[in-house]
CSV table of C-alpha atoms in Angstrom, one decimal:
chain,number,residue,atom,x,y,z
A,1,MET,CA,-35.1,8.5,-7.0
A,2,ALA,CA,-32.7,7.5,-4.3
A,3,THR,CA,-29.8,9.8,-3.4
A,4,LEU,CA,-26.7,9.3,-1.3
A,5,THR,CA,-26.7,10.5,2.3
A,6,PRO,CA,-25.9,14.2,2.5
A,7,ALA,CA,-22.7,15.5,4.1
A,8,PRO,CA,-22.9,16.4,7.8
A,9,SER,CA,-21.2,19.7,7.2
A,10,PRO,CA,-21.1,22.2,4.3
A,11,ALA,CA,-17.4,22.4,4.7
A,12,HIS,CA,-17.0,18.9,3.1
A,13,ASP,CA,-18.2,18.8,-0.5
A,14,ASP,CA,-17.5,15.2,-1.3
A,15,ALA,CA,-18.5,13.5,1.9
A,16,PRO,CA,-21.8,12.1,0.4
A,17,ARG,CA,-19.9,9.5,-1.6
A,18,LEU,CA,-19.4,7.3,1.5
A,19,ALA,CA,-22.1,5.8,3.7
A,20,PRO,CA,-22.9,7.2,7.1
A,21,ALA,CA,-21.2,5.8,10.3
A,22,ALA,CA,-22.4,2.6,11.7
A,23,ALA,CA,-22.7,1.3,15.3
A,24,THR,CA,-19.6,1.9,17.4
A,25,PRO,CA,-18.6,-1.8,17.7
A,26,GLU,CA,-18.8,-2.3,14.0
A,27,ARG,CA,-16.7,0.8,13.3
A,28,ARG,CA,-14.1,-0.4,15.8
A,29,GLU,CA,-13.8,-3.8,14.2
A,30,ALA,CA,-13.7,-2.4,10.7
A,31,ARG,CA,-10.9,0.1,11.6
A,32,ARG,CA,-8.9,-2.6,13.4
A,33,SER,CA,-9.2,-4.9,10.4
A,34,ALA,CA,-8.0,-2.1,8.1
A,35,LEU,CA,-5.1,-1.1,10.3
A,36,VAL,CA,-3.8,-4.6,11.1
A,37,GLY,CA,-4.7,-5.8,7.6
A,38,ASN,CA,-2.6,-3.2,5.9
A,39,PHE,CA,0.3,-4.0,8.3
A,40,VAL,CA,-0.1,-7.7,7.3
A,41,ASP,CA,-0.3,-6.8,3.6
A,42,GLN,CA,2.9,-4.8,3.7
A,43,PHE,CA,4.7,-7.3,5.9
A,44,ASP,CA,3.9,-10.1,3.4
A,45,ILE,CA,4.6,-8.2,0.2
A,46,PHE,CA,8.0,-7.0,1.3
A,47,LEU,CA,9.0,-10.0,3.4
A,48,PRO,CA,10.8,-11.8,0.5
A,49,VAL,CA,12.5,-8.6,-0.7
A,50,ILE,CA,14.0,-7.9,2.8
A,51,ALA,CA,14.3,-11.3,4.4
A,52,LEU,CA,15.5,-13.2,1.3
A,53,GLY,CA,17.7,-10.5,-0.2
A,54,GLY,CA,20.9,-12.1,1.1
A,55,VAL,CA,19.6,-15.6,0.9
A,56,LEU,CA,18.8,-15.6,-2.8
A,57,SER,CA,22.2,-14.1,-3.6
A,58,THR,CA,24.1,-16.8,-1.8
A,59,ARG,CA,22.0,-19.9,-2.3
A,60,SER,CA,20.1,-19.3,-5.6
A,61,THR,CA,20.3,-17.6,-8.9
A,62,ILE,CA,16.7,-16.5,-8.7
A,63,PRO,CA,16.7,-12.6,-9.0
A,64,ASP,CA,14.8,-11.1,-6.0
A,65,GLY,CA,13.5,-8.5,-8.4
A,66,LEU,CA,11.7,-11.4,-10.3
A,67,VAL,CA,10.1,-12.6,-7.1
A,68,PHE,CA,8.9,-9.1,-6.3
A,69,ALA,CA,7.6,-8.7,-9.9
A,70,ALA,CA,5.6,-11.9,-9.6
A,71,THR,CA,3.8,-10.4,-6.5
A,72,LEU,CA,3.1,-7.2,-8.3
A,73,LEU,CA,1.5,-8.9,-11.3
A,74,GLY,CA,-0.8,-10.8,-9.0
A,75,ARG,CA,-2.1,-7.8,-7.1
A,76,PRO,CA,-4.1,-6.0,-9.9
A,77,LEU,CA,-5.8,-9.3,-10.8
A,78,GLY,CA,-6.8,-10.0,-7.2
A,79,ALA,CA,-7.9,-6.4,-6.7
A,80,PHE,CA,-10.2,-6.6,-9.7
A,81,ILE,CA,-11.7,-10.0,-9.2
A,82,LEU,CA,-11.9,-10.0,-5.4
A,83,GLY,CA,-12.8,-6.3,-5.3
A,84,THR,CA,-15.7,-7.0,-7.6
A,85,LEU,CA,-16.7,-9.9,-5.4
A,86,ALA,CA,-16.5,-7.7,-2.3
A,87,ASP,CA,-18.8,-5.1,-3.8
A,88,ARG,CA,-21.4,-7.8,-4.5
A,89,ARG,CA,-21.0,-10.3,-1.7
A,90,GLY,CA,-19.7,-8.3,1.2
A,91,ARG,CA,-16.3,-6.8,2.0
A,92,ALA,CA,-15.9,-8.4,5.4
A,93,ARG,CA,-16.3,-11.9,4.1
A,94,VAL,CA,-14.0,-11.3,1.1
A,95,SER,CA,-11.3,-9.7,3.3
A,96,ARG,CA,-11.3,-12.8,5.6
A,97,GLY,CA,-11.1,-15.2,2.6
A,98,ALA,CA,-8.2,-13.2,1.1
A,99,LEU,CA,-6.3,-13.3,4.4
A,100,LEU,CA,-6.7,-17.1,4.7
A,101,GLY,CA,-5.4,-17.5,1.1
A,102,LEU,CA,-2.5,-15.3,1.9
A,103,SER,CA,-1.7,-17.3,5.0
A,104,VAL,CA,-1.6,-20.5,2.9
A,105,CYS,CA,0.6,-19.1,0.2
A,106,THR,CA,3.1,-17.7,2.7
A,107,GLY,CA,3.1,-20.8,4.8
A,108,LEU,CA,3.9,-23.0,1.8
A,109,MET,CA,7.0,-20.9,1.1
A,110,VAL,CA,8.4,-22.1,4.4
A,111,THR,CA,8.7,-25.6,2.8
A,112,LEU,CA,10.5,-24.5,-0.4
A,113,PRO,CA,14.2,-25.3,-1.0
A,114,LEU,CA,15.9,-22.2,-2.4
A,115,HIS,CA,17.8,-23.7,-5.3
A,116,THR,CA,17.7,-23.5,-9.1
A,117,SER,CA,15.7,-26.6,-10.0
A,118,THR,CA,12.9,-25.8,-12.4
A,119,TRP,CA,10.1,-26.9,-10.1
A,120,ALA,CA,11.5,-24.9,-7.1
A,121,VAL,CA,11.7,-21.7,-9.2
A,122,ALA,CA,8.2,-22.2,-10.6
A,123,ALA,CA,6.8,-23.0,-7.2
A,124,LEU,CA,8.3,-19.9,-5.7
A,125,LEU,CA,7.1,-17.6,-8.4
A,126,ALA,CA,3.6,-19.2,-8.5
A,127,LEU,CA,3.2,-18.8,-4.7
A,128,ARG,CA,4.3,-15.1,-4.9
A,129,PHE,CA,1.9,-14.5,-7.7
A,130,ALA,CA,-0.9,-16.1,-5.7
A,131,ALA,CA,0.1,-14.2,-2.6
A,132,GLY,CA,-0.1,-11.0,-4.7
A,133,PHE,CA,-3.6,-12.0,-5.8
A,134,PHE,CA,-4.8,-12.3,-2.3
A,135,LEU,CA,-3.0,-9.2,-1.1
A,136,GLY,CA,-4.8,-7.2,-3.8
A,137,GLY,CA,-8.2,-8.5,-2.7
A,138,GLN,CA,-7.6,-8.0,1.0
A,139,TYR,CA,-7.0,-4.3,1.0
A,140,SER,CA,-9.5,-3.7,-1.8
A,141,ALA,CA,-12.2,-5.0,0.7
A,142,ALA,CA,-10.9,-3.9,4.2
A,143,ILE,CA,-9.8,-0.3,3.6
A,144,PRO,CA,-12.9,1.0,1.7
A,145,ARG,CA,-15.1,-0.8,4.2
A,146,ALA,CA,-13.5,0.9,7.2
A,147,LEU,CA,-13.6,4.4,5.5
A,148,ALA,CA,-17.3,3.9,4.7
A,149,LEU,CA,-18.0,3.3,8.4
A,150,THR,CA,-16.1,6.5,9.5
A,151,GLU,CA,-17.3,10.0,9.9
A,152,PRO,CA,-16.3,12.4,7.0
A,153,GLN,CA,-14.2,14.6,9.3
A,154,ARG,CA,-12.2,11.5,10.6
A,155,ARG,CA,-11.5,9.7,7.3
A,156,GLY,CA,-8.2,11.6,6.6
A,157,HIS,CA,-7.0,10.7,10.1
A,158,LEU,CA,-7.9,7.0,9.7
A,159,SER,CA,-6.4,6.9,6.2
A,160,GLY,CA,-3.1,8.3,7.5
A,161,LEU,CA,-3.0,5.7,10.3
A,162,VAL,CA,-3.8,2.8,7.9
A,163,MET,CA,-1.1,3.9,5.4
A,164,ALA,CA,1.4,4.4,8.2
A,165,MET,CA,1.3,0.6,8.7
A,166,SER,CA,3.4,0.2,5.6
A,167,PRO,CA,6.6,1.8,7.0
A,168,LEU,CA,6.0,0.2,10.4
A,169,ALA,CA,5.8,-3.2,8.6
A,170,ASN,CA,9.0,-2.5,6.7
A,171,ALA,CA,10.8,-1.4,9.9
A,172,THR,CA,9.6,-4.6,11.7
A,173,ILE,CA,10.9,-6.9,9.0
A,174,ALA,CA,14.2,-5.0,8.9
A,175,ALA,CA,14.6,-5.2,12.7
A,176,ALA,CA,13.7,-8.9,12.8
A,177,THR,CA,16.1,-9.7,9.9
A,178,MET,CA,18.9,-7.9,11.6
A,179,MET,CA,18.4,-9.7,14.9
A,180,LEU,CA,18.2,-13.1,13.3
A,181,THR,CA,21.2,-12.6,11.1
A,182,ALA,CA,23.2,-11.4,14.1
A,183,SER,CA,22.1,-14.3,16.3
A,184,LEU,CA,22.1,-17.2,13.8
A,185,GLY,CA,25.0,-16.2,11.6
A,186,GLY,CA,25.3,-18.5,8.6
A,187,ALA,CA,22.4,-20.6,9.7
A,188,TYR,CA,20.1,-17.7,8.7
A,189,THR,CA,20.6,-18.4,5.0
A,190,THR,CA,20.1,-22.2,5.6
A,191,TRP,CA,17.0,-22.2,7.7
A,192,GLY,CA,16.7,-19.1,9.8
A,193,TRP,CA,14.8,-17.1,7.2
A,194,ARG,CA,12.0,-19.6,7.4
A,195,LEU,CA,11.1,-18.3,10.9
A,196,LEU,CA,10.1,-15.0,9.4
A,197,PHE,CA,7.9,-16.7,6.8
A,198,VAL,CA,6.2,-18.7,9.6
A,199,VAL,CA,5.4,-15.3,11.2
A,200,GLY,CA,4.2,-14.0,7.9
A,201,ALA,CA,1.8,-17.0,7.6
A,202,LEU,CA,0.5,-16.7,11.1
A,203,LEU,CA,-0.3,-12.9,11.0
A,204,PRO,CA,-3.1,-13.1,8.3
A,205,LEU,CA,-4.4,-16.3,9.8
A,206,ILE,CA,-4.8,-14.7,13.2
A,207,LEU,CA,-6.4,-11.6,11.7
A,208,ALA,CA,-8.9,-13.7,9.7
A,209,LEU,CA,-9.9,-15.8,12.7
A,210,THR,CA,-10.3,-12.8,15.0
A,211,ALA,CA,-12.3,-10.9,12.4
A,212,ARG,CA,-14.6,-13.9,12.0
A,213,SER,CA,-15.3,-14.0,15.8
A,214,ALA,CA,-15.8,-10.3,15.9
A,215,HIS,CA,-18.7,-10.6,13.4
A,216,ALA,CA,-20.4,-13.5,15.2
A,217,GLY,CA,-23.7,-12.8,16.8
A,218,PRO,CA,-24.8,-13.9,20.3
A,219,ALA,CA,-25.8,-17.3,19.0
A,220,GLY,CA,-22.6,-17.8,17.0
A,221,HIS,CA,-24.2,-16.9,13.7
A,222,SER,CA,-22.4,-14.5,11.4
A,223,HIS,CA,-24.0,-11.4,10.2
A,224,SER,CA,-24.9,-11.2,6.6
A,225,PRO,CA,-22.4,-9.5,4.2
A,226,HIS,CA,-24.6,-6.4,4.0
A,227,GLU,CA,-24.9,-6.1,7.7
A,228,SER,CA,-21.1,-6.5,8.1
A,229,ASP,CA,-20.4,-3.8,5.6
A,230,ASN,CA,-23.1,-1.4,6.9
A,231,ARG,CA,-24.2,-0.7,3.3
A,232,ASP,CA,-26.5,2.2,2.9
A,233,PRO,CA,-29.6,1.1,1.0
A,234,ALA,CA,-29.6,4.4,-0.8
A,235,ALA,CA,-26.1,3.7,-2.0
A,236,HIS,CA,-27.3,0.5,-3.6
A,237,ASP,CA,-29.7,2.5,-5.7
A,238,ALA,CA,-27.2,5.1,-6.8
A,239,THR,CA,-28.4,6.8,-9.9
A,240,ASP,CA,-26.9,6.4,-13.3
A,241,ASP,CA,-25.5,9.9,-13.0
A,242,GLU,CA,-23.6,8.9,-9.9
A,243,GLU,CA,-22.1,5.9,-11.7
A,244,GLU,CA,-21.2,8.0,-14.7
A,245,ARG,CA,-19.3,10.6,-12.6
A,246,VAL,CA,-16.5,8.1,-12.3
A,247,THR,CA,-15.3,8.8,-15.8
A,248,GLY,CA,-12.3,7.5,-17.6
A,249,ARG,CA,-10.7,10.8,-17.0
A,250,VAL,CA,-11.0,10.5,-13.2
A,251,VAL,CA,-9.7,6.9,-13.2
A,252,ALA,CA,-6.8,7.9,-15.4
A,253,ALA,CA,-6.0,10.8,-13.1
A,254,LEU,CA,-6.1,8.6,-10.0
A,255,PHE,CA,-3.9,6.1,-11.8
A,256,THR,CA,-1.5,8.9,-12.5
A,257,LEU,CA,-1.4,10.0,-8.9
A,258,MET,CA,-0.7,6.5,-7.7
A,259,THR,CA,2.0,6.0,-10.3
A,260,GLY,CA,3.8,9.1,-8.9
A,261,LEU,CA,3.4,7.7,-5.3
A,262,TRP,CA,4.7,4.3,-6.3
A,263,LEU,CA,7.7,5.9,-8.0
A,264,PHE,CA,8.4,7.7,-4.7
A,265,THR,CA,8.4,4.3,-3.0
A,266,MET,CA,10.6,2.5,-5.5
A,267,MET,CA,13.2,5.3,-5.7
A,268,GLY,CA,13.1,6.5,-2.1
A,269,VAL,CA,13.1,3.0,-0.5
A,270,SER,CA,14.2,0.2,-2.8
A,271,VAL,CA,16.7,2.0,-5.0
A,272,LEU,CA,18.0,4.2,-2.2
A,273,THR,CA,18.6,1.0,-0.1
A,274,SER,CA,20.7,-0.6,-2.9
A,275,SER,CA,22.6,2.7,-3.4
A,276,LEU,CA,23.8,2.6,0.2
A,277,ARG,CA,25.2,-1.0,0.0
A,278,PRO,CA,28.5,-0.1,-1.6
A,279,HIS,CA,29.3,2.4,1.2
A,280,PHE,CA,28.1,0.5,4.4
A,281,SER,CA,28.0,-2.9,5.8
A,282,PRO,CA,24.6,-4.8,5.5
A,283,HIS,CA,24.0,-4.2,9.2
A,284,ASP,CA,24.5,-0.4,8.8
A,285,VAL,CA,22.3,-0.3,5.8
A,286,GLY,CA,19.6,-2.1,7.6
A,287,LEU,CA,19.9,0.3,10.6
A,288,VAL,CA,19.7,3.4,8.4
A,289,MET,CA,16.6,2.1,6.6
A,290,LEU,CA,15.1,0.9,9.9
A,291,VAL,CA,15.4,4.4,11.4
A,292,ALA,CA,14.2,6.2,8.2
A,293,THR,CA,11.1,4.1,7.7
A,294,ALA,CA,10.2,4.4,11.3
A,295,VAL,CA,10.4,8.2,11.1
A,296,SER,CA,8.2,8.3,8.0
A,297,ALA,CA,5.3,6.5,9.9
A,298,PRO,CA,4.2,9.4,12.1
A,299,THR,CA,4.6,11.9,9.2
A,300,MET,CA,2.4,9.7,7.0
A,301,ALA,CA,-0.2,9.6,9.7
A,302,ALA,CA,0.0,13.4,10.1
A,303,ALA,CA,-0.4,13.9,6.4
A,304,GLY,CA,-3.8,12.2,6.4
A,305,ALA,CA,-5.0,14.5,9.2
A,306,VAL,CA,-3.7,17.6,7.4
A,307,SER,CA,-5.5,16.7,4.2
A,308,THR,CA,-8.9,17.0,6.1
A,309,ARG,CA,-8.1,20.5,7.1
A,310,VAL,CA,-6.7,21.8,3.8
A,311,GLY,CA,-8.5,19.5,1.3
A,312,ARG,CA,-7.0,16.4,-0.3
A,313,SER,CA,-6.5,17.9,-3.7
A,314,ARG,CA,-4.7,20.9,-2.3
A,315,PHE,CA,-2.6,18.7,-0.1
A,316,PHE,CA,-1.4,16.5,-3.0
A,317,MET,CA,-0.8,19.5,-5.3
A,318,ALA,CA,1.3,21.2,-2.7
A,319,PHE,CA,3.1,18.1,-1.6
A,320,GLY,CA,4.0,17.1,-5.2
A,321,ALA,CA,5.3,20.6,-6.0
A,322,LEU,CA,7.5,20.6,-2.9
A,323,ALA,CA,8.7,17.0,-3.6
A,324,CYS,CA,9.8,18.0,-7.1
A,325,ILE,CA,12.6,20.1,-5.5
A,326,ALA,CA,13.1,18.6,-2.0
A,327,ALA,CA,13.1,14.9,-3.0
A,328,PRO,CA,16.0,15.0,-5.6
A,329,ALA,CA,17.9,17.4,-3.3
A,330,ALA,CA,17.5,15.1,-0.3
A,331,TYR,CA,18.6,12.1,-2.3
A,332,LEU,CA,21.7,13.8,-3.6
A,333,VAL,CA,22.6,14.8,0.0
A,334,ALA,CA,22.1,11.2,1.2
A,335,MET,CA,24.4,9.9,-1.5
A,336,HIS,CA,27.1,12.5,-0.7
A,337,ALA,CA,26.8,11.6,3.0
A,338,ALA,CA,27.1,7.9,2.2
A,339,SER,CA,30.2,8.4,0.1
A,340,SER,CA,31.8,10.3,3.0
A,341,GLY,CA,31.1,7.4,5.3
A,342,SER,CA,29.1,9.3,7.9
A,343,ILE,CA,26.4,7.0,9.2
A,344,VAL,CA,24.7,9.8,11.2
A,345,ALA,CA,24.5,12.2,8.3
A,346,THR,CA,23.3,9.5,6.0
A,347,THR,CA,20.6,8.4,8.4
A,348,ILE,CA,19.3,12.0,8.7
A,349,ALA,CA,19.4,12.5,4.9
A,350,VAL,CA,17.7,9.2,4.2
A,351,ALA,CA,15.0,10.0,6.8
A,352,THR,CA,14.4,13.3,5.0
A,353,VAL,CA,14.0,11.5,1.7
A,354,GLN,CA,11.3,9.3,3.3
A,355,ILE,CA,9.5,12.4,4.7
A,356,VAL,CA,9.4,14.3,1.4
A,357,THR,CA,8.3,11.3,-0.6
A,358,VAL,CA,6.3,8.4,1.0
A,359,SER,CA,4.6,10.6,3.6
A,360,ALA,CA,2.3,11.6,0.7
A,361,TYR,CA,0.6,8.3,1.1
A,362,GLY,CA,-1.3,9.4,4.2
A,363,PRO,CA,-4.5,10.7,2.6
A,364,VAL,CA,-4.5,8.3,-0.4
A,365,GLY,CA,-6.8,5.7,1.1
A,366,ALA,CA,-9.6,8.2,1.7
A,367,TYR,CA,-8.9,10.1,-1.5
A,368,LEU,CA,-9.3,7.0,-3.7
A,369,ALA,CA,-12.4,5.7,-1.9
A,370,GLU,CA,-14.2,9.0,-2.1
A,371,HIS,CA,-14.0,8.9,-5.9
A,372,PHE,CA,-16.0,5.7,-6.3
A,373,PRO,CA,-19.7,5.1,-5.6
A,374,GLU,CA,-20.7,2.3,-3.3
A,375,SER,CA,-21.4,-0.3,-6.0
A,376,ARG,CA,-17.9,0.0,-7.4
A,377,ARG,CA,-15.8,1.1,-4.5
A,378,SER,CA,-13.7,-2.0,-3.7
A,379,ARG,CA,-13.1,-2.8,-7.3
A,380,GLY,CA,-12.3,0.8,-8.2
A,381,TYR,CA,-10.1,1.4,-5.2
A,382,GLY,CA,-8.2,-1.9,-5.5
A,383,SER,CA,-7.7,-1.8,-9.2
A,384,VAL,CA,-6.3,1.8,-9.3
A,385,TYR,CA,-4.1,1.1,-6.2
A,386,SER,CA,-2.7,-2.2,-7.6
A,387,ALA,CA,-2.4,-1.7,-11.3
A,388,SER,CA,-0.4,1.5,-10.9
A,389,ILE,CA,2.3,-0.3,-9.0
A,390,VAL,CA,3.3,-2.5,-12.0
A,391,LEU,CA,5.3,0.1,-14.0
A,392,PRO,CA,7.2,1.6,-11.1
A,393,GLY,CA,7.7,-1.8,-9.6
A,394,LEU,CA,9.5,-3.0,-12.8
A,395,TYR,CA,12.2,-0.3,-12.4
A,396,PRO,CA,15.0,-2.9,-12.5
A,397,PHE,CA,14.2,-3.2,-16.2
A,398,TRP,CA,13.9,0.5,-17.2
A,399,LEU,CA,16.0,2.4,-14.7
A,400,PRO,CA,19.3,1.1,-16.0
A,401,THR,CA,18.5,2.6,-19.4
A,402,VAL,CA,17.7,5.9,-17.9
A,403,THR,CA,20.9,5.7,-15.9
A,404,GLN,CA,22.9,5.1,-19.2
A,405,TRP,CA,21.3,8.2,-20.7
A,406,LEU,CA,21.7,10.6,-17.8
A,407,GLY,CA,24.4,9.1,-15.5
A,408,ARG,CA,24.0,7.6,-12.1
A,409,SER,CA,23.8,10.9,-10.2
A,410,ALA,CA,21.0,12.3,-12.3
A,411,ALA,CA,18.7,9.3,-13.1
A,412,VAL,CA,17.1,8.8,-9.7
A,413,PRO,CA,16.7,12.5,-8.9
A,414,LEU,CA,15.0,13.0,-12.3
A,415,VAL,CA,12.6,10.1,-11.6
A,416,LEU,CA,11.8,11.6,-8.2
A,417,CYS,CA,11.1,15.0,-9.9
A,418,VAL,CA,8.8,13.3,-12.4
A,419,ALA,CA,7.0,11.5,-9.5
A,420,GLY,CA,6.4,14.9,-7.8
A,421,LEU,CA,5.0,16.3,-11.1
A,422,LEU,CA,2.6,13.4,-11.4
A,423,VAL,CA,1.4,13.8,-7.8
A,424,THR,CA,0.9,17.6,-8.4
A,425,LEU,CA,-0.9,17.4,-11.8
A,426,ALA,CA,-3.3,14.4,-11.1
A,427,PRO,CA,-5.5,16.2,-8.6
A,428,ALA,CA,-5.7,19.3,-10.8
A,429,TRP,CA,-6.8,17.0,-13.7
A,430,ILE,CA,-9.6,15.6,-11.5
A,431,ARG,CA,-10.7,19.0,-10.3
A,432,GLY,CA,-11.0,20.1,-14.0
A,433,SER,CA,-13.5,17.3,-14.5
A,434,ASN,CA,-15.7,18.7,-11.6
A,435,VAL,CA,-15.4,15.5,-9.7
A,436,GLY,CA,-13.2,16.3,-6.7
A,437,GLY,CA,-12.1,14.4,-3.7
A,438,TYR,CA,-13.0,15.3,-0.1
A,439,GLU,CA,-12.3,19.1,0.0
A,440,LYS,CA,-12.4,21.8,2.6
A,441,VAL,CA,-14.2,24.7,1.2
A,442,SER,CA,-13.3,28.2,2.5
């Protein structure tokens, strides 16, 4: 009976779940695709939210929250369908196809008039849903593939770097939007925003084309999907026991963990940004969030590396417990600083919120991938990662009710505390099932 490749070190008790490292050129290409791919993913998903925030409010009655929700609903479907296809047909090929689809969807948005005619609204929402579908498929294929081609002791470091692409992408969009609005003035809402969507369409196209050339052999023929993915033959013959280890309890716990992390994102980024607008000019709000998201990138990368040393379950449990206290406190300090009008104090406080919330994403790529066997890894990773975003992403519909119950000053801190509890309890729930993530054993 075939078994998965044993761990290279007894200090790592879950390393056998991923295949051994491949040839160095293949590893480099897979890591590059995961890093740049996640940057492109985050750039395109948040592009309408940041770049069209002011445009939709002045030229259209389309709620930007509805545009974001359409993207969120497409992601789980893409993760499941394209993730399943990636497991069966090859992750490199599916990742390239998803990038090309994303490029087309974003490029078509450049041609849309932003007004309230029925066809324009329907086209915008349909394109964002389709973009979410391809986004869900792209990272479901690229990130598990890169982690499978990485040594166990380096997966946390790679995961942290990949996840750090998210705040870097947000900071890039914010900086570009600020520069265009400052240089174009009113012309930005007329046509200037389209420049950012041209960039958003070119990025996945360039990544897809360069990835294709990187896989071409000396005669110009592409490797097979299995060669591209460096699939371990033993992993294809994983036993029924290995498949059964991914129980409903484990999937539910991973879903719980990701729900807590997405709540961190929505409260610590989206809601916090809107809470600053009554106190500062749009330029100052953009500057504060630009600095704060840029600060969170290195802490997110560091979190991935730390998880290898202390164990991923221990990392999440400790981080969540700390965030239960630190995140609500930092948010309240940020709101107090904003009400006083101090841009410096607000920037420091908002950066602190980012550090004690979204930095926890660092190890999550490796942690999710290590809980699924080879035959189900892309589908499992992508489905958990994407489906868990829907409820937190729909906060515009449920947060006002919580605010009515508790008041404006208590609602967001309470949600942040709940998010910390979810992040703390989920790994303990998994460990109770005797199926743990990549752990360091003393």
